[in-house]
Short mmCIF file of C-alpha atoms and ligand atoms in Angstrom, two decimals:
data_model
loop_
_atom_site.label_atom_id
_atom_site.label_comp_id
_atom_site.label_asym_id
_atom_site.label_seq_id
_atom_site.Cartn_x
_atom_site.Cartn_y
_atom_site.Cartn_z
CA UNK A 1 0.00 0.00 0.00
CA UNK A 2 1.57 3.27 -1.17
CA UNK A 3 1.93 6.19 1.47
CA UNK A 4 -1.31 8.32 1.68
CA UNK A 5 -4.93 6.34 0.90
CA UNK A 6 -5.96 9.44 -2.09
CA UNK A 7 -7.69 7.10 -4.41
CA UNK A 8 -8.48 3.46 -5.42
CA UNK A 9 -5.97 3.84 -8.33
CA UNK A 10 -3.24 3.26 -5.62
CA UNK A 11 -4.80 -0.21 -4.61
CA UNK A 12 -3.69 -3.40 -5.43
CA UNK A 13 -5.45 -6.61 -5.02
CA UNK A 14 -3.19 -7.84 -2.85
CA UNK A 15 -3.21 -4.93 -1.30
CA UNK A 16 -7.14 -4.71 -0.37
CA UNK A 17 -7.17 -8.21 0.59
CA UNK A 18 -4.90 -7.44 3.38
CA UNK A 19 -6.93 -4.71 4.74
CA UNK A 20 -10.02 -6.99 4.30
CA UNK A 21 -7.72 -9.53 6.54
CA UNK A 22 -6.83 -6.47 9.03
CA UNK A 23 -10.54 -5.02 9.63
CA UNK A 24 -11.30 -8.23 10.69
CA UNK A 25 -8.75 -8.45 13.33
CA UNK A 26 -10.23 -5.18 14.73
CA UNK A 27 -13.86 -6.26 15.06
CA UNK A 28 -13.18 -7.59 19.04
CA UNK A 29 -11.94 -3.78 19.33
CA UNK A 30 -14.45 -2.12 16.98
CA UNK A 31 -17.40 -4.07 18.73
CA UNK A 32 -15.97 -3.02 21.98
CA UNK A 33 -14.98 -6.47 23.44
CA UNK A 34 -10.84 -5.53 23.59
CA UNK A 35 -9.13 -2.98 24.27
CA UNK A 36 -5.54 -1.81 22.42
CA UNK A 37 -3.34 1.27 22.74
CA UNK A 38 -1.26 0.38 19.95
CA UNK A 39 -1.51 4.21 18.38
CA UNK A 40 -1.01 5.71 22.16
CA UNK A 41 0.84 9.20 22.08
CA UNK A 42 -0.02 9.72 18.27
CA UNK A 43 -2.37 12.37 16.53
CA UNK A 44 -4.82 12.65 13.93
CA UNK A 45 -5.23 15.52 12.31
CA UNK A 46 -9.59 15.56 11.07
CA UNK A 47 -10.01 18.16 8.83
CA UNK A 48 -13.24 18.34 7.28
CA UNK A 49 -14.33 21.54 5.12
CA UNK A 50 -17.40 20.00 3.76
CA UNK A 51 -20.47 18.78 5.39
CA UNK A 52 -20.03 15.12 7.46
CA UNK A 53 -21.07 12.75 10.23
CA UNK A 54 -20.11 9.31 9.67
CA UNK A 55 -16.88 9.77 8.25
CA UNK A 56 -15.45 12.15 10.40
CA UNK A 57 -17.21 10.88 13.74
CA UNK A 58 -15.93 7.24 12.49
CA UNK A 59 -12.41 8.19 11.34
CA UNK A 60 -12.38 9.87 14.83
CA UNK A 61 -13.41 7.01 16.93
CA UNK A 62 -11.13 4.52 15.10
CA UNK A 63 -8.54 6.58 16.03
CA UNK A 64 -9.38 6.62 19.37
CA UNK A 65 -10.14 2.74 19.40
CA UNK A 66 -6.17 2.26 18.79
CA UNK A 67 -5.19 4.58 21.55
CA UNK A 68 -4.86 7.67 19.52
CA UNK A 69 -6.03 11.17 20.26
CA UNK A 70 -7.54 13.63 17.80
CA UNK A 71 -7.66 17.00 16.70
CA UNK A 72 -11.13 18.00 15.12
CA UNK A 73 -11.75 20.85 12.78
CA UNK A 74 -14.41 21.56 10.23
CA UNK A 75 -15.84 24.00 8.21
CA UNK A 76 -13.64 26.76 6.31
CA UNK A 77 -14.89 29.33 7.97
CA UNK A 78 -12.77 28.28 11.66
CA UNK A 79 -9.45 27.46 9.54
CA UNK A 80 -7.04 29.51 8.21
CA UNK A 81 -7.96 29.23 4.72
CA UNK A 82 -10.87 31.56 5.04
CA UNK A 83 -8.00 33.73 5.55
CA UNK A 84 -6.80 33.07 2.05
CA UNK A 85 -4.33 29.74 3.35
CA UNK A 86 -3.19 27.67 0.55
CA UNK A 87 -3.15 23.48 0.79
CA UNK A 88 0.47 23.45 0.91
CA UNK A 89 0.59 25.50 3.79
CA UNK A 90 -2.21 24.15 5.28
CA UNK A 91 -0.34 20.55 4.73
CA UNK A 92 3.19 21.28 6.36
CA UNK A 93 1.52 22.97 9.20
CA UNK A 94 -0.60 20.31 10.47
CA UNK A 95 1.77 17.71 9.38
CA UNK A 96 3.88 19.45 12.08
CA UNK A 97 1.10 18.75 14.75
CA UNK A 98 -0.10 15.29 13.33
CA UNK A 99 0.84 11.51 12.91
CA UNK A 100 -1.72 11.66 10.11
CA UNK A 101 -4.65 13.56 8.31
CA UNK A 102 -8.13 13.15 7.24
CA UNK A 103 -9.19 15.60 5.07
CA UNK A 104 -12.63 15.96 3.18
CA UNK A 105 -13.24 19.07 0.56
CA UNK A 106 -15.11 20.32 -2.14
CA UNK A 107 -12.43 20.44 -5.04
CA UNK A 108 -11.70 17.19 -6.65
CA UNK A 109 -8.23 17.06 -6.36
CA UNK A 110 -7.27 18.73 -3.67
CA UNK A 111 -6.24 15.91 -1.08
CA UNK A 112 -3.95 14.94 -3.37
CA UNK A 113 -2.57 18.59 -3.61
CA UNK A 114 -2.44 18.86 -0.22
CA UNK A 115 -0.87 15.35 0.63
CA UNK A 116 1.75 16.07 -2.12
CA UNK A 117 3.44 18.90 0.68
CA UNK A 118 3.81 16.17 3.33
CA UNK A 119 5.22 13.01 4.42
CA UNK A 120 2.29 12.36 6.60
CA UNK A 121 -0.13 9.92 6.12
CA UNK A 122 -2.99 11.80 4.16
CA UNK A 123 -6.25 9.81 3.79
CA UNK A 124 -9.25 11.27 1.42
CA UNK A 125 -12.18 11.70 3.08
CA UNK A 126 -13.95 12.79 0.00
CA UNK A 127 -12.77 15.05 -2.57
CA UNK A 128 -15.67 17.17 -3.96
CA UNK A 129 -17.14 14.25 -6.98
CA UNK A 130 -13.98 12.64 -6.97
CA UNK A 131 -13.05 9.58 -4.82
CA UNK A 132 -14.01 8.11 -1.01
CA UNK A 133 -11.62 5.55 -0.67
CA UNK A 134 -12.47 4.50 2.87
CA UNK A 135 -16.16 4.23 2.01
CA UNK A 136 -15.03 1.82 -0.98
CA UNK A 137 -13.68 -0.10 1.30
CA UNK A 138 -15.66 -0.71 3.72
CA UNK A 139 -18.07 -1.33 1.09
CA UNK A 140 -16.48 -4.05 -0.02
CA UNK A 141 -15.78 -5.30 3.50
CA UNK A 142 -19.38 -5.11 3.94
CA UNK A 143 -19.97 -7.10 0.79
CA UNK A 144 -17.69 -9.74 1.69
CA UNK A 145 -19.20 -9.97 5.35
CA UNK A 146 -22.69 -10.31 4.77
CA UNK A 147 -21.96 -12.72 1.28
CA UNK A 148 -20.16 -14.98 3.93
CA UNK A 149 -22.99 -14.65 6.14
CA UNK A 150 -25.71 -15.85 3.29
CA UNK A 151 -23.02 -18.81 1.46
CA UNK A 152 -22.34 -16.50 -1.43
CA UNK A 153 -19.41 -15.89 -3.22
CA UNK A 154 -18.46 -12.14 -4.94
CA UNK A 155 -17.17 -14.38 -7.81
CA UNK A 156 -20.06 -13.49 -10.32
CA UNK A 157 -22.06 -11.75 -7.89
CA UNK A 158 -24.91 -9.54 -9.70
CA UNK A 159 -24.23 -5.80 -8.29
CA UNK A 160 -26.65 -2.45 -9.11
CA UNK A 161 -25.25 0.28 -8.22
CA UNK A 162 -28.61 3.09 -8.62
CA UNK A 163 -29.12 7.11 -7.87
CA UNK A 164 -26.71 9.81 -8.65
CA UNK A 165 -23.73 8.35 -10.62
CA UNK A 166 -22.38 11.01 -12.46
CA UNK A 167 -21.53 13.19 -8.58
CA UNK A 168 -21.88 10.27 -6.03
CA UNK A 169 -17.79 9.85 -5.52
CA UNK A 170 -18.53 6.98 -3.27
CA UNK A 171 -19.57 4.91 -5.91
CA UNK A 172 -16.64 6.03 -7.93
CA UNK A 173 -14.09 4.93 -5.56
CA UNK A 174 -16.94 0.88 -5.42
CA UNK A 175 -16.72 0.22 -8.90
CA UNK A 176 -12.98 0.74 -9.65
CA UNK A 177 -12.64 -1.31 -6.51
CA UNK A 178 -15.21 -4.01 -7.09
CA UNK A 179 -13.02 -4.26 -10.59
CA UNK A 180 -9.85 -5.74 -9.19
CA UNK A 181 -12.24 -9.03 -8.45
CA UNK A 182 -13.34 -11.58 -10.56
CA UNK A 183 -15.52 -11.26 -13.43
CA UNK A 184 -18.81 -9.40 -11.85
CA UNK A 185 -22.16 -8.48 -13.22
CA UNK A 186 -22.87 -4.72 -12.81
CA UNK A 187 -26.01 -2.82 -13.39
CA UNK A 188 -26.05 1.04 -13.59
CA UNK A 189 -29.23 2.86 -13.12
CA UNK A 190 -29.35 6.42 -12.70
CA UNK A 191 -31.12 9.10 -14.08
CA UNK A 192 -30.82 10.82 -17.97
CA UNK A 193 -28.21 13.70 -16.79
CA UNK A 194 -26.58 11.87 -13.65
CA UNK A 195 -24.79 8.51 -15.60
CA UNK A 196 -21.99 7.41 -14.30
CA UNK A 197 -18.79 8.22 -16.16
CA UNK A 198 -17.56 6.96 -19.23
CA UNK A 199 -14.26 6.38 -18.25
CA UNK A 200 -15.56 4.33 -15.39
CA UNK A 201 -17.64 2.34 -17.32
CA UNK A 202 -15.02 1.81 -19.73
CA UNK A 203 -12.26 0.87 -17.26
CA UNK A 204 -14.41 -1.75 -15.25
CA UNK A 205 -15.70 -3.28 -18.71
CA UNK A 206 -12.10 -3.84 -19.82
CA UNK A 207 -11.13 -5.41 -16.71
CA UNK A 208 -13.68 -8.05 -17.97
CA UNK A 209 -16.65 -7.18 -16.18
CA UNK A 210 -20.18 -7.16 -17.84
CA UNK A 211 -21.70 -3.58 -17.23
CA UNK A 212 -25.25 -2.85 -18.39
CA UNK A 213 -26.87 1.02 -18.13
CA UNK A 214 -31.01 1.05 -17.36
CA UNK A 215 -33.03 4.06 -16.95
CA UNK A 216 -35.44 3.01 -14.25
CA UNK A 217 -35.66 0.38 -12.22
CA UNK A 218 -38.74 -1.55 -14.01
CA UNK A 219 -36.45 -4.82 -14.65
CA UNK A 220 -36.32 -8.15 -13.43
CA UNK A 221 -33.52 -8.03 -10.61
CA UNK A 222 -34.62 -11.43 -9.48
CA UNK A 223 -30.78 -12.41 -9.19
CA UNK A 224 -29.35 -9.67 -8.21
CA UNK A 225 -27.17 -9.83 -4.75
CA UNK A 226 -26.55 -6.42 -3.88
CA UNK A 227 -28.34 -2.83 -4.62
CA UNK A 228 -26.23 0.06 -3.89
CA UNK A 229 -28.47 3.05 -3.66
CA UNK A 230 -27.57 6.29 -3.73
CA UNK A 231 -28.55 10.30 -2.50
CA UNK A 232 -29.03 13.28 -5.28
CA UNK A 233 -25.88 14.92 -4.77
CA UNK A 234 -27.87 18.31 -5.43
CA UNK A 235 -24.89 20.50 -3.83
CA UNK A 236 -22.51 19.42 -6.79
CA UNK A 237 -25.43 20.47 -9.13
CA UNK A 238 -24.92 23.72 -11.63
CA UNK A 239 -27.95 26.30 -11.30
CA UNK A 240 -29.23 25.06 -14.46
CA UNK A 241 -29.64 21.67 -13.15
CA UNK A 242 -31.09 22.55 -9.73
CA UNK A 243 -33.81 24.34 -11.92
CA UNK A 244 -34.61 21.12 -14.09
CA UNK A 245 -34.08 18.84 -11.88
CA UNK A 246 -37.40 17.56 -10.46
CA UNK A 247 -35.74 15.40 -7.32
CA UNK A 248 -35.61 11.40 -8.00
CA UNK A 249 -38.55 10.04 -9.89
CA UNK A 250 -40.22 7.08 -8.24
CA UNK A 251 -39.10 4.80 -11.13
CA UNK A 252 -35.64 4.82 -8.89
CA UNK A 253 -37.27 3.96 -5.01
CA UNK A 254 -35.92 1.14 -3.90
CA UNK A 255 -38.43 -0.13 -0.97
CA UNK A 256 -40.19 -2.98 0.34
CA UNK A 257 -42.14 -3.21 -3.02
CA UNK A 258 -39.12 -3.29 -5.72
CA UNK A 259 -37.09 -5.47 -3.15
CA UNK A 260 -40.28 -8.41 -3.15
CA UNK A 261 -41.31 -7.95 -6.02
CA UNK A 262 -38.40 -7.42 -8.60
CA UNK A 263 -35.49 -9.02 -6.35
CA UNK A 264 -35.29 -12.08 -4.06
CA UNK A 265 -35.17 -12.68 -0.08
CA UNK A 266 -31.49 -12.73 0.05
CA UNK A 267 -30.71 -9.30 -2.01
CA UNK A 268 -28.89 -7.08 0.63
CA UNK A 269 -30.01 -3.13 0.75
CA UNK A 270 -26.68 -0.57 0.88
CA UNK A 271 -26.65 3.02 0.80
CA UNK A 272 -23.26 5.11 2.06
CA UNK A 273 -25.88 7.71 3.83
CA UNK A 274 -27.39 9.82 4.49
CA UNK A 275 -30.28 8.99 2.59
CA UNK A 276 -32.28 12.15 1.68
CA UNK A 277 -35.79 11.39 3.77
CA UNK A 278 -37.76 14.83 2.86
CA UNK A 279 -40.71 14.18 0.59
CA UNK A 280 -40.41 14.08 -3.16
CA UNK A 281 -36.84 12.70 -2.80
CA UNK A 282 -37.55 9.33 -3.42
CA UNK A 283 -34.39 8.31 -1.67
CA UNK A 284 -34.04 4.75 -0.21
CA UNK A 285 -37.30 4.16 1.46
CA UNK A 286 -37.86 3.83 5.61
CA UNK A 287 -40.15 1.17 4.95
CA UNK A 288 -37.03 -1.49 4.46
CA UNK A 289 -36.49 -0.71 8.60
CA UNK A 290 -36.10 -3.62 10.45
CA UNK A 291 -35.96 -6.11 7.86
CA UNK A 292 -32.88 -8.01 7.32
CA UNK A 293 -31.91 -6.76 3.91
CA UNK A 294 -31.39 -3.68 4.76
CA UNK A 295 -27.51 -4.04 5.62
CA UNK A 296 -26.59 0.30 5.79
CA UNK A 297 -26.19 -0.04 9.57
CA UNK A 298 -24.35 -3.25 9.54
CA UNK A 299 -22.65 -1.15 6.73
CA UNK A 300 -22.18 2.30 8.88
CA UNK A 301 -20.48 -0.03 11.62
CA UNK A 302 -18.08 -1.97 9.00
CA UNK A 303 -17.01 1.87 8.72
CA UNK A 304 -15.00 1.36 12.19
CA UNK A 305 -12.61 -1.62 11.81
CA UNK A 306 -12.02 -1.14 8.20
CA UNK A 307 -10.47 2.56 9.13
CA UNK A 308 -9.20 1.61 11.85
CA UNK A 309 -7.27 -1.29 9.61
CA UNK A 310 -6.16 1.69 7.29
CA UNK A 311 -4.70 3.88 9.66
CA UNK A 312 -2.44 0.49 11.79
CA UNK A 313 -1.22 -0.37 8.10
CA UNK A 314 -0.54 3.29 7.21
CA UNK A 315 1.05 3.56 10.41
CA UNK A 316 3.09 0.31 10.15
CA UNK A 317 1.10 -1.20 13.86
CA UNK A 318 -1.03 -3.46 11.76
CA UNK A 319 1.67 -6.40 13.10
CA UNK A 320 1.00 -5.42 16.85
CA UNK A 321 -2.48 -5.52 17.50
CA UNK A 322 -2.52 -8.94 18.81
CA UNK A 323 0.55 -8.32 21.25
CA UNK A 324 -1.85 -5.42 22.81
CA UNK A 325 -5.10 -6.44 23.82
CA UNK A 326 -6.62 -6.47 27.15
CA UNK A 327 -10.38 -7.10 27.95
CA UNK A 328 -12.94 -4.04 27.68
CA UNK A 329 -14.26 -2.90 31.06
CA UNK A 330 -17.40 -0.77 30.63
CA UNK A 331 -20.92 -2.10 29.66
CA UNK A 332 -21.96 -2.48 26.04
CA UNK A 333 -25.41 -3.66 25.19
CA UNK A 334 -25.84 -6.93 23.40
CA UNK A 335 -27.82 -5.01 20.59
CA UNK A 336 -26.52 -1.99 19.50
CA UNK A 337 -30.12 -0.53 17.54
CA UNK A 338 -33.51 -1.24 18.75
CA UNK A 339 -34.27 -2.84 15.36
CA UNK A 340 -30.92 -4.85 14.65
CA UNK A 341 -31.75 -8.36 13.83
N1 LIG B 401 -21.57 10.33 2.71
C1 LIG B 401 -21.25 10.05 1.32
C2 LIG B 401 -20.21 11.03 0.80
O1 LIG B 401 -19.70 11.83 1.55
C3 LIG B 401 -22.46 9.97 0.46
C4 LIG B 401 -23.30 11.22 0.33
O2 LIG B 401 -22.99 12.28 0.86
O3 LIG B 401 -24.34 11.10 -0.34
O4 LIG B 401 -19.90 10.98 -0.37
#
């Protein structure tokens, strides 16, 4: 694994298997059974200028989970850069005060700018419609968990990824990832205006892949494994498009109704959230609570060893984690959500 996590480009099979292979060391620490302090003493530096809960919180408290400490900021208008800061600066300075960085922003391309002024682990956190590297991944951890769960195997596995594929970065970062695996079936199905792009498509078709584009949802999914839905990314939108755009027609809602009817009982329901619940949005649908398809909460807390597995390879500890572990002490409840099955 190369320096800095900036993109899936940098990722090698070999590569992902091993952090595949590390998260699942850290689940008796993620799920709060063990206890480590193999990061003690060392700093992460959050920096998030664009909106965020689950991967900042979660970057945060797998930090923490190795015995690190953090140092939170967000939003341009606390940092320095409202003040007319470039990235490089930005970089060297908090690469002075940190072990390693998290950054989200706006601009595609600028965690890379900004990792290319340090030696510092830099880790993207989402760069504008570009890449999410750690949500790719623990994707595909996700994937891998819940196929081994149901007997499946991701050899062959029918994948659609649906909603907003022309901004949604996270599904950027899935497919280029999902590519390095054996031959795959993937369906696209977005809107006219938001397809995913051609390069994309292109690249994961001549990695051997089949790759089919739909319009709506109105097919027979009835062997499909895995839908990937995601939010409108209306803040990437141009004015003209936030005029025309109408919000997500219900030809697109995945709920209780497309997964019964057009899929089958073992198709698992992921979304990286949030999902857009305000009428008219069409967004996945609340009525999937409870039942056992819907995986984005198994998904959300996959998002806590997988980055915690990123930052003890980054950091070189990933060898250690064994040699560290002592019982946790405080209470946990058996059930983490009232609805977890
Ligand atoms: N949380 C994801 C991201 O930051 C997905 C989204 O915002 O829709 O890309």
């Amino acid at each position: 694994m190369s320096q800095h996590l900036l993109t899936v480009d940098s990722l090698s099979r070999e590569s992902v298997d091993h952090l595949l292979r590390v998260a699942a060391r850290m689940e008796p620490i993620a799920s709060r059974r063990q206890v480590t302090r193999v990061l003690e003493g060392a700093v992460l530096g959050n920096l998030f200028f664009e909106a965020s809960t689950r991967t900042r919180v979660s970057f945060n408290a797998a930090f923490c989970r190795l015995g690190g400490s953090v140092c939170d900021t967000t939003g341009f208008t606390f940092s320095s850069m409202a003040k007319g800061e470039s990235l490089y600066d930005t970089s060297r300075v908090m690469s002075g005060y940190c072990d390693a960085i998290v950054m989200r922003h706006p601009d595609q391309g600028s965690v890379a700018e900004f990792a290319a002024a340090t030696n510092v682990p830099v880790i993207n956190g989402g760069d504008g419609p570009g890449e999410h590297p750690s949500q790719a991944l623990l994707d595909l951890y996700t994937i891998d968990k819940e196929f081994h769960r149901l007997g499946k195997s991701l050899s062959g596995a029918h994948i659609l990824l649906t909603g907003d594929l022309k901004y949604g970065r996270t599904v950027h970062s899935l497919v280029k990832l999902l590519s390095l695996y054996d031959p795959l079936r993937i369906t696209l199905a977005s809107p006219p205006g938001l397809e995913m792009p051609s390069t994309l498509i292109d690249l994961v078709a001549s990695r051997g892949h089949r790759i089919e584009q739909r319009e709506s949802l109105a097919n027979d999914f009835s062997d499909l494994d895995v839908v990937y839905a995601t939010r409108i990314q209306k803040e990437r939108f141009t004015d003209e498009m936030n005029e025309s755009f109408q919000g997500l027609s219900d030809d697109f809602m995945v709920n209780r109704d497309f997964l019964d009817q057009r899929c089958n009982q073992s198709t698992i329901v992921m979304h990286p959230l949030p999902r857009d619940s305000r009428p008219g949005a069409n967004d996945l649908n609340v009525d999937l609570n409870g039942d056992p398809r819907l995986a984005i909460f198994r998904q959300t807390d996959n998002g806590i060893p997988m980055r915690m597995a990123i930052f003890a390879t980054l950091l070189q500890v990933d060898t250690l984690i064994e040699q560290q572990l002592r019982p946790a002490r405080w209470f946990v409840p058996s059930q983490i959500g009232t609805l977890d099955r």
